[in-house]
Coordinates of C-alpha atoms in Angstrom, one line a residue:
X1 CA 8.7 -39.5 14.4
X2 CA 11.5 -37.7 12.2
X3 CA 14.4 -39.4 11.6
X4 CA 17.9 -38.1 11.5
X5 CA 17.9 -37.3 8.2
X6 CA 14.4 -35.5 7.8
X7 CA 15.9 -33.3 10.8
X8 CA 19.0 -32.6 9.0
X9 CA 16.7 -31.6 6.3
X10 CA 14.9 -29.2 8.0
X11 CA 18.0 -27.6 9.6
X12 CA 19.6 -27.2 6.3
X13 CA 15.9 -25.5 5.1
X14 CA 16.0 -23.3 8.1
X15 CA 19.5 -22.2 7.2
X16 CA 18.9 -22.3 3.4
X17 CA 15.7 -20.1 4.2
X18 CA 17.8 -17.4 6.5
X19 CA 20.4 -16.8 3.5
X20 CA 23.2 -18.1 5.4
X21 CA 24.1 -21.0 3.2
X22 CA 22.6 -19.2 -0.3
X23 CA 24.2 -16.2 -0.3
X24 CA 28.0 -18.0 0.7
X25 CA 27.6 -21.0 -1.6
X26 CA 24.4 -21.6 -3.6
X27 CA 27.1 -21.8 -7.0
X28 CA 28.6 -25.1 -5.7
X29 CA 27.0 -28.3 -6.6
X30 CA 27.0 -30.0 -3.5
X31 CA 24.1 -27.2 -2.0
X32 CA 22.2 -26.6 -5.1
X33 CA 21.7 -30.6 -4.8
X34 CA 21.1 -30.4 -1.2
X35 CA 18.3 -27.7 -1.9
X36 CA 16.7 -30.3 -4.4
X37 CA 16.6 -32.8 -1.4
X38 CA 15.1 -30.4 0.6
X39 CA 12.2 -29.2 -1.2
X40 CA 11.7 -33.2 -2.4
X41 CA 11.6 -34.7 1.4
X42 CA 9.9 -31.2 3.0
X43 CA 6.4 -32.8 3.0
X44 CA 8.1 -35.9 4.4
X45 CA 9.6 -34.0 7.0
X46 CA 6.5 -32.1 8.5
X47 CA 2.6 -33.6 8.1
X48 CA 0.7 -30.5 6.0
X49 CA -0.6 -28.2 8.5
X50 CA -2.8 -26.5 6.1
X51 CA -4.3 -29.2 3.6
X52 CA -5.6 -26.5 1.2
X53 CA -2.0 -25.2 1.0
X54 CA -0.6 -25.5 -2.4
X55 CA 2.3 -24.1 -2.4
X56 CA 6.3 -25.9 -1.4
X57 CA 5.2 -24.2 2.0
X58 CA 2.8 -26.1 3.9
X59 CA 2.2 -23.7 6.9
X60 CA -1.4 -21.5 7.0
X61 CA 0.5 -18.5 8.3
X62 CA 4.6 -17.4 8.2
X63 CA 6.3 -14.2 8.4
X64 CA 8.9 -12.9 5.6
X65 CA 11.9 -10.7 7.1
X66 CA 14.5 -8.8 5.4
X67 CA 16.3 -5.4 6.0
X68 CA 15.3 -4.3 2.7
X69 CA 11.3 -4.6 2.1
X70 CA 10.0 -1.8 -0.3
X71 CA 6.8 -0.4 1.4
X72 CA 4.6 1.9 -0.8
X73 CA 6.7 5.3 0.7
X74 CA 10.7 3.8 0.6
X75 CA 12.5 0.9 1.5
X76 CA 13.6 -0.5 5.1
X77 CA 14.3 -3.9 7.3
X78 CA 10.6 -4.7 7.8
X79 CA 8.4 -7.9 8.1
X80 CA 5.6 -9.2 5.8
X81 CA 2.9 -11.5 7.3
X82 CA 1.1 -13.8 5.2
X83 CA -2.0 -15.5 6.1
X84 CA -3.7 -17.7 3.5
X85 CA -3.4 -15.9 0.2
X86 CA -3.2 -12.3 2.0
X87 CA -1.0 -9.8 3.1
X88 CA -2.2 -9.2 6.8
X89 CA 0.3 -6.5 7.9
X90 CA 3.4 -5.3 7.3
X91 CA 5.5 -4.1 10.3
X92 CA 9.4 -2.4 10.3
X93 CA 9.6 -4.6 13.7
X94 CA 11.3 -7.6 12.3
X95 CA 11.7 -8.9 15.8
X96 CA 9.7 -11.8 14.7
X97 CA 9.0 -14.5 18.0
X98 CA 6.6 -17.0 15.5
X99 CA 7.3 -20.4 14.5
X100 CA 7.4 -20.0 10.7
X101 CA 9.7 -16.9 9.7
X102 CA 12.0 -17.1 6.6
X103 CA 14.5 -14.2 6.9
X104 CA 15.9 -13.2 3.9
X105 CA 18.7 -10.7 5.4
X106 CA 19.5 -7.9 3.1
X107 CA 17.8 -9.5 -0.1
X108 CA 15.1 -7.0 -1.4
X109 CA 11.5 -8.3 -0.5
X110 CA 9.1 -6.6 -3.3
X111 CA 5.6 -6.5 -4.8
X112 CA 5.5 -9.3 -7.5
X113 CA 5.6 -8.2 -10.8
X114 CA 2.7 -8.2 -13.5
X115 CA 3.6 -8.4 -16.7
X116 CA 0.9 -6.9 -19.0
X117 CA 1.7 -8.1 -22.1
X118 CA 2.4 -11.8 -22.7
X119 CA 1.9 -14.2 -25.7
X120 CA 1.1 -17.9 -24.0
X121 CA -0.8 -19.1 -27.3
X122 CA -3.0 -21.5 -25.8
X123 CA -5.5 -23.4 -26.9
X124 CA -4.2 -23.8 -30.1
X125 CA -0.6 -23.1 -30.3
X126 CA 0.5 -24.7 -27.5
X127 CA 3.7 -25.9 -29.2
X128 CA 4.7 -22.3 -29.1
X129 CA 4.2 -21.9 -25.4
X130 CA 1.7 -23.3 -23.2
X131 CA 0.1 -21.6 -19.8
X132 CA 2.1 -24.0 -18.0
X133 CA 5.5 -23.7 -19.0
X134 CA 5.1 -19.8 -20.0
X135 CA 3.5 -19.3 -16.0
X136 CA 6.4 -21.3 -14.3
X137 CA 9.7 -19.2 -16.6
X138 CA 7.8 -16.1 -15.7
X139 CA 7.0 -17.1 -11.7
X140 CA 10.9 -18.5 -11.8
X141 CA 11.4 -15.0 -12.5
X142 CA 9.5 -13.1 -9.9
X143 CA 6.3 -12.9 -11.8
X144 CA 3.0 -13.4 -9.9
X145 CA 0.6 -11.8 -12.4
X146 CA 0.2 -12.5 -16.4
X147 CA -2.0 -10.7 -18.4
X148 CA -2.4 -13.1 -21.8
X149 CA -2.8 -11.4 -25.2
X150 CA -6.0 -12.6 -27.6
X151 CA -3.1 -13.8 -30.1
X152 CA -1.2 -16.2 -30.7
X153 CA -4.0 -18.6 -29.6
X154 CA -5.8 -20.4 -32.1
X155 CA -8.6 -18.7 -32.3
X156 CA -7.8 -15.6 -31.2
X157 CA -9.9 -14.4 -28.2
X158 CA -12.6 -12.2 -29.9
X159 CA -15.5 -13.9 -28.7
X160 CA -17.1 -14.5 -25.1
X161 CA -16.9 -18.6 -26.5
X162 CA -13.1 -17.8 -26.9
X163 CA -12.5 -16.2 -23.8
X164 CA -14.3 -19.1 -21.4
X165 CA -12.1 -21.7 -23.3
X166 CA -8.8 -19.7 -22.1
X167 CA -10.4 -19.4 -18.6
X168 CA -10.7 -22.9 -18.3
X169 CA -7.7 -24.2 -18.9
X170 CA -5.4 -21.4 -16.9
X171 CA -7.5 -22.6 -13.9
X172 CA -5.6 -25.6 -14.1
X173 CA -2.2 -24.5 -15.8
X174 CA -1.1 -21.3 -13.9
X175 CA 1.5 -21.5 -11.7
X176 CA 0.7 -17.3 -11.5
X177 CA -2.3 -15.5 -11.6
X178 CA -3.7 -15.2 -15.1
X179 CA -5.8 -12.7 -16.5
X180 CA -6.8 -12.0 -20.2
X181 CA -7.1 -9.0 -22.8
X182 CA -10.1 -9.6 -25.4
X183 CA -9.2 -8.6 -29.3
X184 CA -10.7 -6.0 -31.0
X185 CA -11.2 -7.2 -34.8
X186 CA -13.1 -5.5 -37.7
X187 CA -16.0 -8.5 -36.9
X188 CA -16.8 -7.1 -33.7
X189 CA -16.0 -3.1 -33.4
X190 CA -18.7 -1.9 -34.4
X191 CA -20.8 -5.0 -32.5
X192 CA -20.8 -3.7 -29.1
X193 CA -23.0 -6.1 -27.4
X194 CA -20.1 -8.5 -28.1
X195 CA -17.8 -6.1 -26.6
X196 CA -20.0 -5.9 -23.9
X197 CA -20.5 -9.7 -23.4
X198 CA -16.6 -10.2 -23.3
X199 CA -16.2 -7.5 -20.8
X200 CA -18.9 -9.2 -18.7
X201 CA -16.4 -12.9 -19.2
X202 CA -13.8 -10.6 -16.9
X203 CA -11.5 -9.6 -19.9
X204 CA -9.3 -6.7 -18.9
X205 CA -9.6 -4.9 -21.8
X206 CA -9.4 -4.9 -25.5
X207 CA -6.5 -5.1 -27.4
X208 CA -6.2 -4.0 -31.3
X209 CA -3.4 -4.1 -33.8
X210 CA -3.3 -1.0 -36.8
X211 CA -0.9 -3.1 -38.7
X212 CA -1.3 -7.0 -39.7
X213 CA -1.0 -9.5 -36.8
X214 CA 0.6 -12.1 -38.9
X215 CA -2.5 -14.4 -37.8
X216 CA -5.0 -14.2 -40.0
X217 CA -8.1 -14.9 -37.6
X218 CA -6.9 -11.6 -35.7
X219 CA -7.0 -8.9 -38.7
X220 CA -5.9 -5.5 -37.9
X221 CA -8.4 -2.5 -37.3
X222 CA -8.5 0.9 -39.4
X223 CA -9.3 4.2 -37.9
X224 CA -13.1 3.5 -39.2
X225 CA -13.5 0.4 -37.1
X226 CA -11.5 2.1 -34.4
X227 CA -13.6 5.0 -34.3
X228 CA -17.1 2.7 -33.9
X229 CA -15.4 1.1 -30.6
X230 CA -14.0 3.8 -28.9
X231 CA -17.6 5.0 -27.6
X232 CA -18.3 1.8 -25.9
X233 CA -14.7 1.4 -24.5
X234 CA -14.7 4.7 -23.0
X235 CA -18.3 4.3 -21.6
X236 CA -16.7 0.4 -20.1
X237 CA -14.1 2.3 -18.2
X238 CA -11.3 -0.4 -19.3
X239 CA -8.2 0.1 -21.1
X240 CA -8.3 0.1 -24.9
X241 CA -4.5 -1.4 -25.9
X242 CA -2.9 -0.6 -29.1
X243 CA -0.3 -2.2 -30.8
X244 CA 0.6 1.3 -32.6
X245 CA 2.1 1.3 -36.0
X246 CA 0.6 2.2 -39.4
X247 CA 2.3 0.2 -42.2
X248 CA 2.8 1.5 -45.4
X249 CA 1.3 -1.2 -47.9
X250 CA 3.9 -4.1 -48.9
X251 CA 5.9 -4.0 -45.7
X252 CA 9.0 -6.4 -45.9
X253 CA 8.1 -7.7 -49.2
X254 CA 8.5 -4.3 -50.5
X255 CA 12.1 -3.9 -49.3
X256 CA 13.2 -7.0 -51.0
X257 CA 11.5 -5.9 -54.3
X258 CA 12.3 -2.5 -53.9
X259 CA 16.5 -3.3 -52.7
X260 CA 16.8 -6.9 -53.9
X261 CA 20.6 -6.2 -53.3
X262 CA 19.6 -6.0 -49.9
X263 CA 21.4 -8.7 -47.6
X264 CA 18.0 -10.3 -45.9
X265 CA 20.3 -11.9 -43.1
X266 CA 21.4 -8.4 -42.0
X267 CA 19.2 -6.5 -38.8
X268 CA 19.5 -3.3 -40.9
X269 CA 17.7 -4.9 -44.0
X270 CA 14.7 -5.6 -41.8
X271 CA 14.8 -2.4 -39.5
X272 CA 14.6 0.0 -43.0
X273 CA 11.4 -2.2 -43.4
X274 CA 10.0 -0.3 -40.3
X275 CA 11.2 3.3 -39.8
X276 CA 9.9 5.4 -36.7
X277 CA 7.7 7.6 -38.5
X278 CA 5.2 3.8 -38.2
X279 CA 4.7 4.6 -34.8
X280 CA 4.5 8.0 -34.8
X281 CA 1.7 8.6 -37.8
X282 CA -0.3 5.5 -35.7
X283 CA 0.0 7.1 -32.4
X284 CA -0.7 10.6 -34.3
X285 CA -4.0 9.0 -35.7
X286 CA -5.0 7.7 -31.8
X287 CA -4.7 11.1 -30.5
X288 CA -6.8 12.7 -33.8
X289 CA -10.0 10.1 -32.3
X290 CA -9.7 11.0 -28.8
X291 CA -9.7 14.3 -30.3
X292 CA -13.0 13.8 -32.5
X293 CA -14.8 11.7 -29.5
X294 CA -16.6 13.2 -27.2
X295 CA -17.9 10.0 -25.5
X296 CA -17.2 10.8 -21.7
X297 CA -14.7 8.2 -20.2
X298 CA -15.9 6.4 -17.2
X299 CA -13.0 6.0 -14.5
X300 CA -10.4 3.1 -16.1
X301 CA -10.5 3.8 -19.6
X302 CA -7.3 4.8 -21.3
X303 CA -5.8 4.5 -24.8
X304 CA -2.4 2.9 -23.7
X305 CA 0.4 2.2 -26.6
X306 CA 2.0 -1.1 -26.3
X307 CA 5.4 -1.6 -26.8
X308 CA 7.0 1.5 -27.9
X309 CA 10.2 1.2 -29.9
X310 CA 10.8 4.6 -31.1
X311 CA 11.6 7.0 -28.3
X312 CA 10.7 10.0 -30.8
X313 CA 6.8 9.3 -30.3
X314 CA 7.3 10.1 -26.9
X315 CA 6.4 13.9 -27.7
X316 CA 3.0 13.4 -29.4
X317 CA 2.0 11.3 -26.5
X318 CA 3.4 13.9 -24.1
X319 CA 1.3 16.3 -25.8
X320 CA -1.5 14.2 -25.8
X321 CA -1.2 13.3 -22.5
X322 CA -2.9 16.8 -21.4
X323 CA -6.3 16.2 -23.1
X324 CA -6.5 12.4 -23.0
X325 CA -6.1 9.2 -20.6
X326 CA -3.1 7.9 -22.2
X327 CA -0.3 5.6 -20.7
X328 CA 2.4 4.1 -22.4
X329 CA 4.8 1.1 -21.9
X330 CA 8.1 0.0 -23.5
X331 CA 9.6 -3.6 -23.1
X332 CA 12.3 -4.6 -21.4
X333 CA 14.3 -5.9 -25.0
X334 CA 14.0 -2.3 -26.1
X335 CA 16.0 -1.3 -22.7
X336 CA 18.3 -3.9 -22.9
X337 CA 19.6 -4.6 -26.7
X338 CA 20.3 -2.0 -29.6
X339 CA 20.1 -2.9 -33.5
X340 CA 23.8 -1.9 -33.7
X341 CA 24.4 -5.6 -31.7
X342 CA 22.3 -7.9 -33.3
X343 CA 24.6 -10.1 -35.0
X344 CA 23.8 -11.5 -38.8
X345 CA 21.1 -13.8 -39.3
X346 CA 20.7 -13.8 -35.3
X347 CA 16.7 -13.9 -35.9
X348 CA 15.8 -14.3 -32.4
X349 CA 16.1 -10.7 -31.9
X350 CA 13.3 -9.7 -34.9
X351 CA 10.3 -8.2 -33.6
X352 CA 8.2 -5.3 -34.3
X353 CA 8.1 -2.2 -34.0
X354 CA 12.3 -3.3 -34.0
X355 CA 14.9 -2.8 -32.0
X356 CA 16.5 0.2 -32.7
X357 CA 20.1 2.6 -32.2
X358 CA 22.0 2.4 -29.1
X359 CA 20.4 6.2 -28.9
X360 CA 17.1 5.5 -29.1
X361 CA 17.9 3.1 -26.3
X362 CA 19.4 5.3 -24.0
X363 CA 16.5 7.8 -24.6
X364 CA 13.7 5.1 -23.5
X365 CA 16.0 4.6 -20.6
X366 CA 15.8 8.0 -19.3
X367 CA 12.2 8.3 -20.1
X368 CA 11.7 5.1 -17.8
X369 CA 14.2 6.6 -15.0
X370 CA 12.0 9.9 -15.3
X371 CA 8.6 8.9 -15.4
X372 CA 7.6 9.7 -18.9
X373 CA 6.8 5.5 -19.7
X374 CA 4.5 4.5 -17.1
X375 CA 5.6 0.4 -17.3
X376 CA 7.8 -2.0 -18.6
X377 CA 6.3 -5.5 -19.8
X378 CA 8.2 -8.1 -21.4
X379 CA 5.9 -8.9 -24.9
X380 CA 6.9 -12.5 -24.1
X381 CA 6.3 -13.5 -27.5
X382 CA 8.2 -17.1 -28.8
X383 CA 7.7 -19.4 -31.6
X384 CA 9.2 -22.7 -32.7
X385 CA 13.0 -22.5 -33.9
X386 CA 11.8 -23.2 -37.3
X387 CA 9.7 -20.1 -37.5
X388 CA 12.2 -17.8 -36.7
X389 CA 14.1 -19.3 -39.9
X390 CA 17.3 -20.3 -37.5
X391 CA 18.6 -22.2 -40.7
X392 CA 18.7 -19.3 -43.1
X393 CA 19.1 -16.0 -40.5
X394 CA 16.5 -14.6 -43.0
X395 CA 15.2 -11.5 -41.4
X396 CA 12.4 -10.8 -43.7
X397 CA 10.9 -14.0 -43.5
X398 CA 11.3 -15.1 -40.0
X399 CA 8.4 -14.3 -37.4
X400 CA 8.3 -11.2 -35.5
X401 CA 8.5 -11.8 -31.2
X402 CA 11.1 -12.2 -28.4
X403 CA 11.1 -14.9 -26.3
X404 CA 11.6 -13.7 -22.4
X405 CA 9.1 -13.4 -20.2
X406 CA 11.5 -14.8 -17.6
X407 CA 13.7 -11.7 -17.7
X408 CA 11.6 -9.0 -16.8
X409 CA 12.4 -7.9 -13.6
X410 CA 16.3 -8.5 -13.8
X411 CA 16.4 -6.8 -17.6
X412 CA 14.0 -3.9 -16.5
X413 CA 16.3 -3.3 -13.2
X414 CA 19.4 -3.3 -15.4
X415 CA 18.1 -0.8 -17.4
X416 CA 16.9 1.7 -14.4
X417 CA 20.5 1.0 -12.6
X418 CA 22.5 1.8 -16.4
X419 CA 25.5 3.3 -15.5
X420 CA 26.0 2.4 -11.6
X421 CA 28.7 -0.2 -10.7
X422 CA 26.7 -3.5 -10.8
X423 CA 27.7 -4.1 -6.7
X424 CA 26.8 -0.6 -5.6
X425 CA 24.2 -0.9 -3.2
X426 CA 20.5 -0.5 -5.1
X427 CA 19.3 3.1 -4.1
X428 CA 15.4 3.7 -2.4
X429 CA 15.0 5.5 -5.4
X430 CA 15.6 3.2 -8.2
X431 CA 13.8 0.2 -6.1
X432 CA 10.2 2.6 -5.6
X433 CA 10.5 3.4 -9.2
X434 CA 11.1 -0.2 -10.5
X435 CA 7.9 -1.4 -8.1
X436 CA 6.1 1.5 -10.0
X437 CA 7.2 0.1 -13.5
X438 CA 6.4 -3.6 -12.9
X439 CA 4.1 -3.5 -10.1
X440 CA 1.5 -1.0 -9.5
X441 CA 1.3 0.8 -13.2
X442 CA 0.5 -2.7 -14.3
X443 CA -1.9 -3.3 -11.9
X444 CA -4.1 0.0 -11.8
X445 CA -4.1 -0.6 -16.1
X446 CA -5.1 -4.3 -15.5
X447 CA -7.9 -3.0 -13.1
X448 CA -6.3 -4.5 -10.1
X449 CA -5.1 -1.6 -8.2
X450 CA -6.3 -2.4 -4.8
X451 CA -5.5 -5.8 -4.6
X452 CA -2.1 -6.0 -6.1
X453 CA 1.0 -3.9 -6.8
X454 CA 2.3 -3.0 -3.0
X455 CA 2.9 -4.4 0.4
X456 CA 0.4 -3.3 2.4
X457 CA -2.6 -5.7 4.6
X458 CA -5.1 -6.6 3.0
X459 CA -3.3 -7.1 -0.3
X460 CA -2.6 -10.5 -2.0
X461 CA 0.0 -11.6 -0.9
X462 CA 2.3 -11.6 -4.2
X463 CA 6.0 -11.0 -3.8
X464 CA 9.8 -11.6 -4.9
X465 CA 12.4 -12.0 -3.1
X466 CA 15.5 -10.9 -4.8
X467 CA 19.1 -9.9 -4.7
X468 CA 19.9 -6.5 -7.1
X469 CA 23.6 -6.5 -6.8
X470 CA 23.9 -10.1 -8.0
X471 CA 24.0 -11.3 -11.9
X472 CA 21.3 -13.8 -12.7
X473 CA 22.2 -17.1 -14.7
X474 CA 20.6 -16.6 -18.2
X475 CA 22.0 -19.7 -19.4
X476 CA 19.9 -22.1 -21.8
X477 CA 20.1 -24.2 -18.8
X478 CA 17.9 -22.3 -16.6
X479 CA 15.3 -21.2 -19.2
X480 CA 12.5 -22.6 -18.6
X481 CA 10.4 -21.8 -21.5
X482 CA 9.2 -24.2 -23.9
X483 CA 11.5 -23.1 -26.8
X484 CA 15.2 -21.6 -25.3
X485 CA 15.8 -19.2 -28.5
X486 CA 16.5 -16.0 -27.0
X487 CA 18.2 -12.4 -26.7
X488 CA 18.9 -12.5 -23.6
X489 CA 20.6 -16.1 -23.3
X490 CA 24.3 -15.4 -21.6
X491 CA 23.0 -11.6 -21.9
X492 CA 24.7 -9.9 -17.8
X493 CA 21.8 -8.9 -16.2
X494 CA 21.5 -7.8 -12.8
X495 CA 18.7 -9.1 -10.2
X496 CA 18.7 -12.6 -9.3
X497 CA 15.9 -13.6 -8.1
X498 CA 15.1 -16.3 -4.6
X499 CA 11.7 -16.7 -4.2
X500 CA 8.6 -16.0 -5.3
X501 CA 5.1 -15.7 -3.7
X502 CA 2.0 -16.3 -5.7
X503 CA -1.4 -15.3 -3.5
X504 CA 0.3 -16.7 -0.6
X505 CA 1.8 -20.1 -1.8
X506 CA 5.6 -20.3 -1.9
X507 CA 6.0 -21.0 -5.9
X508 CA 9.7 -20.5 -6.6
X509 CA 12.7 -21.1 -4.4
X510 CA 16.7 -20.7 -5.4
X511 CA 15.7 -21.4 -8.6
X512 CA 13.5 -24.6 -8.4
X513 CA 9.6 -24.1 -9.1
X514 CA 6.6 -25.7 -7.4
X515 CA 5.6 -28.5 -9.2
X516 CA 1.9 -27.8 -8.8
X517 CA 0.2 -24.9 -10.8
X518 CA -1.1 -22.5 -7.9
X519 CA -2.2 -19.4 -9.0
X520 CA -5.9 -18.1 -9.7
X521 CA -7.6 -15.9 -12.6
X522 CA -7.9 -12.9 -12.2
X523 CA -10.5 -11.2 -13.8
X524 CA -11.7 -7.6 -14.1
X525 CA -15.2 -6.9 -12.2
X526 CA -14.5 -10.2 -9.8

């Protein structure tokens, strides 16, 4: 029997869960440690109805409502049903007569967001960031989907060995679905039955650096080495993903001998270290090989650019883009901060290619809002405090990567809405466009279009619930990253985000995270 306090329980879940209660008052302490009790006594409350549930829901089958669901043509009230790990239909009747509805009123009900292009570091570096904290900050931030670079692990994943070892540990770790890029080193370029044999191990693609890693067992590739792998990748119909810049030979240890004058705990120090024409002679040199190969490209295969800093190699790729399979993302860092704000010795905002002019910003912002990026990831890439030389604000010798994986969706949306009054209402528009940035480019490049990226039956059943005209808490608080050093710590940013739904199992709720790892690989070919 449930006693009177289970009962309250529920009720206050019931109204917690129709947005009554969250949207007036989640900010004062009493609910937020009412909503604790809640998701602590739910199993009391109720026996599991579905013992294979994972999930803070226990129930095989509920129904989300909302007045704002984005299907794949525009946004309207509507109802997603959810059976198991699937999307079974999704209907504008939200007249809902079931047992197990959680209506969500006017909060936005989305595709959950995959995030291509994410540093976890595991095995290896796990005191960096591990699957499971890196999985739970990204699902607390409406991320269902990681794909996981070959580096910072330790080794890198450039071997099938390499890959199984990853594969076995997210199966346990994940609290989202997890699937993996494979590194393309000068040992195995020109070796393509090793290309082959970690494409069979479900690696998404291949990932290469033209400039040093910083990790010595992932060395970067030349265009000689890049040249002997392209006719396998194109032939493998997956995605061959460049990190595109061509150093000139001493880097930042040039500057300092070149300039000793030069103030080291200054951003401008380090971002003369990396000028945009990096970028453009490495994304200049990938064109010249799609140009000199004339491999034919099975359906998949495109060269995409990774993180692109410099909104002047933009044209090339435009170019390009009539002759060639190219995509190209940015990162949400590059939307959000400018090197003219990076405050001295604030190291936590070094990474590379660097943040650069509050112009270049605004012109990767209108090459989002238009179309001319195809996706926004958020190059999640942290490291202990010590690394990033905190003590000395030394620029030159801190390492290179932003922690914020977590920040995604509400740093993207911020970026897309630039310029509208934070509490205007968000526009169909600028809603379809942000599911295209985070949700279904990055699942057609990850090979997952199909299953992923939209509402629609028969899909997983990955979603985020979340409020657009309401600033998310970026405190150090509610980071929940192994290491809290970050850009976008007290940075306003719009989006907050309620829930999250992993292949069916309620992961994240008002800000408090399953505490069991739920979510699956996800491998390409599978």
């Amino acid at each position: 029997m449930v006693d009177r306090t289970a009962l309250g329980m529920m009720v206050l879940l019931n109204a917690i869960a129709a947005g009554v209660l969250y949207q007036r008052f989640h900010d004062h302490p009493q609910v937020q440690m009412l909503e604790s009790r809640v998701l602590e006594l739910y199993h009391k409350v109720l026996p599991p109805k579905s013992p294979d549930r994972c999930g803070a829901l226990k129930w095989p089958s509920y129904v989300l409502i909302s007045e704002r669901v984005v299907f794949p043509d525009g946004v309207r009230p509507g109802a997603v049903y959810i059976e198991g790990s699937r999307i079974v239909a999704v209907s504008e009747n939200v007249s809902v007569d079931l047992p197990h509805v959680m209506n969500f009123r006017d909060a936005v009900i989305s595709p959950g967001v995959i995030d291509v292009h994410c540093h976890l570091n595991e095995p290896g570096r796990e005191e960096w960031e591990g699957i499971f904290n890196g999985t739970r900050a990204a699902a607390s931030g409406g991320v269902t989907t990681l794909v996981d670079m070959p580096l910072n692990s330790a080794p890198a994943t450039t071997t099938p060995q390499q890959l199984e070892a990853k594969k076995t540990r997210a199966t346990a770790k994940s609290f989202t679905h997890l699937g993996f890029w494979a590194g393309l080193v000068p040992a195995n370029a020109a070796n393509h039955s090793q290309l082959a044999a970690l494409q069979a191990g479900g690696a998404a693609g291949f990932k290469a650096f033209m400039c040093p890693s910083g990790i010595r067992d992932f060395p970067h590739v030349g265009e000689a080495e890049l040249a002997a792998a392209l006719p396998y990748i194109k032939r493998a119909g997956v995605p061959l993903f460049v990190h595109a810049e061509l150093v000139e030979e001493g880097g930042e240890e040039q500057q300092q001998k070149s300039d000793p004058a030069a103030d080291p705990t200054l951003y401008d120090t380090y971002l003369a270290t990396r000028p945009p024409s990096f970028e453009r002679s490495a994304v200049q040199l990938l064109v010249r090989l799609l140009d000199s190969d004339a491999t034919p490209a099975a359906p998949g295969f495109r060269l995409h650019i990774a993180h692109l800093g410099d909104a002047g190699a933009l044209e090339d790729i435009q170019a390009a883009r009539q002759r060639h399979p190219i995509t190209v993302e940015t990162c949400a860092h590059y939307l959000t901060f400018a090197s003219e704000d990076v405050p001295r010795g604030a190291t936590h905002f070094k990474c590379a290619p660097p943040l650069r002019g509050a112009a270049n910003r605004a012109a990767l912002r209108r090459a989002v809002a238009e179309g001319r990026i195809d996706l926004v990831s958020s190059d999640h890439s942290p490291a202990p405090p010590d690394m990033k030389a905190t003590e000395s604000g030394d620029f030159l010798t801190a390492w290179g990567g932003i922690s914020g994986g977590q920040y995604l969706l509400p740093a993207t949306w911020s970026a897309l809405r630039e310029g509208s009054p934070p509490t205007a209402a968000a526009s169909e528009s600028q809603l379809l466009r942000l599911t295209q940035l985070l949700s279904e480019a990055p699942a057609a490049l990850a090979g997952l279009a199909g299953r992923k990226g939209r509402l629609e039956a028969g899909f997983d059943a990955d979603i985020v619930v979340w409020e657009p005209e309401v600033r998310t808490n970026t405190s150090v608080a509610l980071n929940l990253h192994t290491h809290k050093l970050s850009p976008y710590t007290d940075a306003v940013l719009y989006g907050k985000v309620i829930a999250t739904v992993v292949g069916g199992e309620l992961t994240a709720l008002y800000g408090h995270t399953n505490p069991r790892p739920c979510g699956k690989l996800v491998l390409r070919g599978t």
